Amino acid sequence: MKLEVVVVPVSDVDRAKQFYKALGWREDADFVADENFRIVQLTPPGSAGSIQFGVGVTSAAPGSLQGLYLVVDDVEAARAELAERGAKVSEIFHEARLGARFQPVGGAGREPGPSPERQTYASFLSFDDPDGNGWIVQEITSRLPGRE
């Protein structure tokens, strides 16, 4: 099995579509059945997994999805690109204690800057989409055994 799609609850489909496309995500689909159903699918560059949102797609509250992960091999380059493309990104941080990545910007345990030794899996940034759905970007330079 492979995780293929995550449904992201949004309040304004066109605004969300514009935001994610501005980040450089590929539009895979935008299908409208009628005023009660529309589904949009976008895929981040290099990703096998996609997101979907629309009308009649989920009953979850817009902005309620938190802790969505994107992985990159260079968190500094990713931050620069996301900011250039219009995302309001946090500063790069590392965890002083495990789990701090899930705290809001300024939360306890988020230490400024990348991991001091630039360990893989240890440097992060975060951003929200226009509805407040929260994304975490994690730097992974080498995978743990058994991970590809």
Short mmCIF file of C-alpha atoms in Angstrom, two decimals:
data_model
loop_
_atom_site.label_atom_id
_atom_site.label_comp_id
_atom_site.label_asym_id
_atom_site.label_seq_id
_atom_site.Cartn_x
_atom_site.Cartn_y
_atom_site.Cartn_z
CA MET A 1 0.00 0.00 0.00
CA LYS A 2 1.06 3.55 -0.64
CA LEU A 3 -0.42 6.75 0.72
CA GLU A 4 -1.69 8.55 -2.37
CA VAL A 5 -3.76 11.56 -1.30
CA VAL A 6 -4.49 13.66 1.78
CA VAL A 7 -7.73 15.65 1.83
CA VAL A 8 -7.18 19.23 3.02
CA PRO A 9 -10.23 21.13 4.32
CA VAL A 10 -10.45 24.63 2.83
CA SER A 11 -13.06 27.39 2.83
CA ASP A 12 -12.33 28.86 -0.60
CA VAL A 13 -11.36 26.37 -3.30
CA ASP A 14 -10.05 28.95 -5.78
CA ARG A 15 -7.96 30.73 -3.15
CA ALA A 16 -6.44 27.42 -1.99
CA LYS A 17 -5.77 26.36 -5.57
CA GLN A 18 -4.02 29.66 -6.30
CA PHE A 19 -1.91 29.38 -3.11
CA TYR A 20 -0.67 25.85 -3.78
CA LYS A 21 -0.07 26.47 -7.48
CA ALA A 22 1.96 29.57 -6.54
CA LEU A 23 4.16 27.23 -4.46
CA GLY A 24 4.93 25.38 -7.69
CA TRP A 25 2.63 22.43 -7.11
CA ARG A 26 1.33 20.66 -10.22
CA GLU A 27 -2.40 20.78 -10.87
CA ASP A 28 -3.53 17.22 -11.58
CA ALA A 29 -7.28 17.73 -11.65
CA ASP A 30 -10.08 20.23 -11.22
CA PHE A 31 -13.38 18.47 -11.77
CA VAL A 32 -16.79 20.07 -11.20
CA ALA A 33 -19.94 17.95 -11.14
CA ASP A 34 -22.29 20.72 -10.02
CA GLU A 35 -22.52 23.40 -7.30
CA ASN A 36 -22.37 20.64 -4.65
CA PHE A 37 -19.22 18.86 -5.81
CA ARG A 38 -15.82 20.01 -7.03
CA ILE A 39 -12.51 18.27 -6.50
CA VAL A 40 -9.06 19.76 -7.05
CA GLN A 41 -5.86 17.73 -6.82
CA LEU A 42 -2.34 19.14 -6.66
CA THR A 43 1.05 17.49 -6.19
CA PRO A 44 4.20 19.01 -4.70
CA PRO A 45 7.26 18.89 -6.98
CA GLY A 46 8.96 15.49 -6.79
CA SER A 47 6.24 13.95 -4.63
CA ALA A 48 4.36 10.72 -5.25
CA GLY A 49 1.60 11.88 -2.87
CA SER A 50 -0.93 14.61 -3.56
CA ILE A 51 -3.51 16.75 -1.79
CA GLN A 52 -7.18 17.15 -2.67
CA PHE A 53 -9.70 19.77 -1.64
CA GLY A 54 -12.95 21.08 -2.97
CA VAL A 55 -16.68 21.28 -2.40
CA GLY A 56 -18.45 18.22 -0.99
CA VAL A 57 -15.11 16.51 -0.32
CA THR A 58 -14.84 16.59 3.49
CA SER A 59 -16.84 17.61 6.52
CA ALA A 60 -13.66 18.64 8.40
CA ALA A 61 -13.45 22.29 9.38
CA PRO A 62 -11.28 24.47 7.13
CA GLY A 63 -7.85 24.92 8.67
CA SER A 64 -8.22 21.94 11.02
CA LEU A 65 -5.48 19.81 9.44
CA GLN A 66 -2.16 20.21 11.24
CA GLY A 67 1.23 18.52 11.02
CA LEU A 68 1.30 17.76 7.31
CA TYR A 69 4.88 16.95 6.32
CA LEU A 70 6.96 17.89 3.34
CA VAL A 71 10.53 16.61 3.22
CA VAL A 72 13.46 18.32 1.54
CA ASP A 73 17.19 17.75 1.31
CA ASP A 74 18.03 21.43 1.96
CA VAL A 75 15.80 23.28 4.43
CA GLU A 76 17.49 26.63 3.77
CA ALA A 77 16.88 26.42 0.00
CA ALA A 78 13.30 25.24 0.63
CA ARG A 79 12.64 28.19 2.95
CA ALA A 80 13.97 30.66 0.40
CA GLU A 81 11.85 29.16 -2.38
CA LEU A 82 8.66 28.99 -0.31
CA ALA A 83 9.09 32.59 0.83
CA GLU A 84 9.80 33.74 -2.73
CA ARG A 85 6.62 32.00 -3.86
CA GLY A 86 4.50 33.79 -1.25
CA ALA A 87 4.27 31.41 1.71
CA LYS A 88 4.63 32.99 5.15
CA VAL A 89 7.26 30.59 6.44
CA SER A 90 8.68 30.36 9.93
CA GLU A 91 12.34 30.72 10.59
CA ILE A 92 14.31 27.48 10.40
CA PHE A 93 14.40 25.71 13.76
CA HIS A 94 15.46 22.53 15.50
CA GLU A 95 13.95 20.85 18.53
CA ALA A 96 15.29 21.39 22.04
CA ARG A 97 12.91 18.62 23.07
CA LEU A 98 11.20 15.94 21.04
CA GLY A 99 7.82 17.06 19.70
CA ALA A 100 8.54 20.78 19.67
CA ARG A 101 8.06 20.80 15.89
CA PHE A 102 4.33 20.49 16.55
CA GLN A 103 4.24 23.64 18.68
CA PRO A 104 3.17 26.92 17.07
CA VAL A 105 5.76 29.45 15.95
CA GLY A 106 7.43 30.75 19.11
CA GLY A 107 6.36 27.65 21.05
CA ALA A 108 8.47 26.08 23.77
CA GLY A 109 11.23 23.83 22.52
CA ARG A 110 11.69 25.36 19.08
CA GLU A 111 15.31 26.50 18.98
CA PRO A 112 16.40 28.95 16.27
CA GLY A 113 18.44 27.77 13.32
CA PRO A 114 19.08 24.39 11.79
CA SER A 115 20.26 21.48 13.89
CA PRO A 116 23.76 22.37 15.18
CA GLU A 117 25.42 19.38 13.52
CA ARG A 118 22.92 19.41 10.64
CA GLN A 119 21.77 15.92 11.57
CA THR A 120 19.31 14.39 9.17
CA TYR A 121 15.66 14.56 10.33
CA ALA A 122 16.50 17.39 12.77
CA SER A 123 15.93 20.76 11.01
CA PHE A 124 12.49 22.20 10.28
CA LEU A 125 10.38 25.12 9.21
CA SER A 126 6.64 25.54 9.15
CA PHE A 127 3.96 27.41 7.25
CA ASP A 128 0.18 27.56 6.99
CA ASP A 129 -2.07 27.73 3.97
CA PRO A 130 -4.64 30.58 3.79
CA ASP A 131 -7.10 28.60 5.94
CA GLY A 132 -4.54 27.75 8.61
CA ASN A 133 -3.84 24.14 7.64
CA GLY A 134 -0.36 23.63 9.05
CA TRP A 135 2.63 22.25 7.18
CA ILE A 136 6.00 21.14 8.58
CA VAL A 137 9.02 21.02 6.28
CA GLN A 138 11.70 18.61 7.49
CA GLU A 139 15.25 18.31 6.18
CA ILE A 140 16.27 14.72 5.45
CA THR A 141 19.75 14.30 4.01
CA SER A 142 20.05 10.53 4.52
CA ARG A 143 17.29 8.10 5.32
CA LEU A 144 17.19 5.68 8.22
CA PRO A 145 17.73 2.02 7.24
CA GLY A 146 14.73 0.54 5.47
CA ARG A 147 13.44 3.94 4.29
CA GLU A 148 13.75 5.09 0.70
#
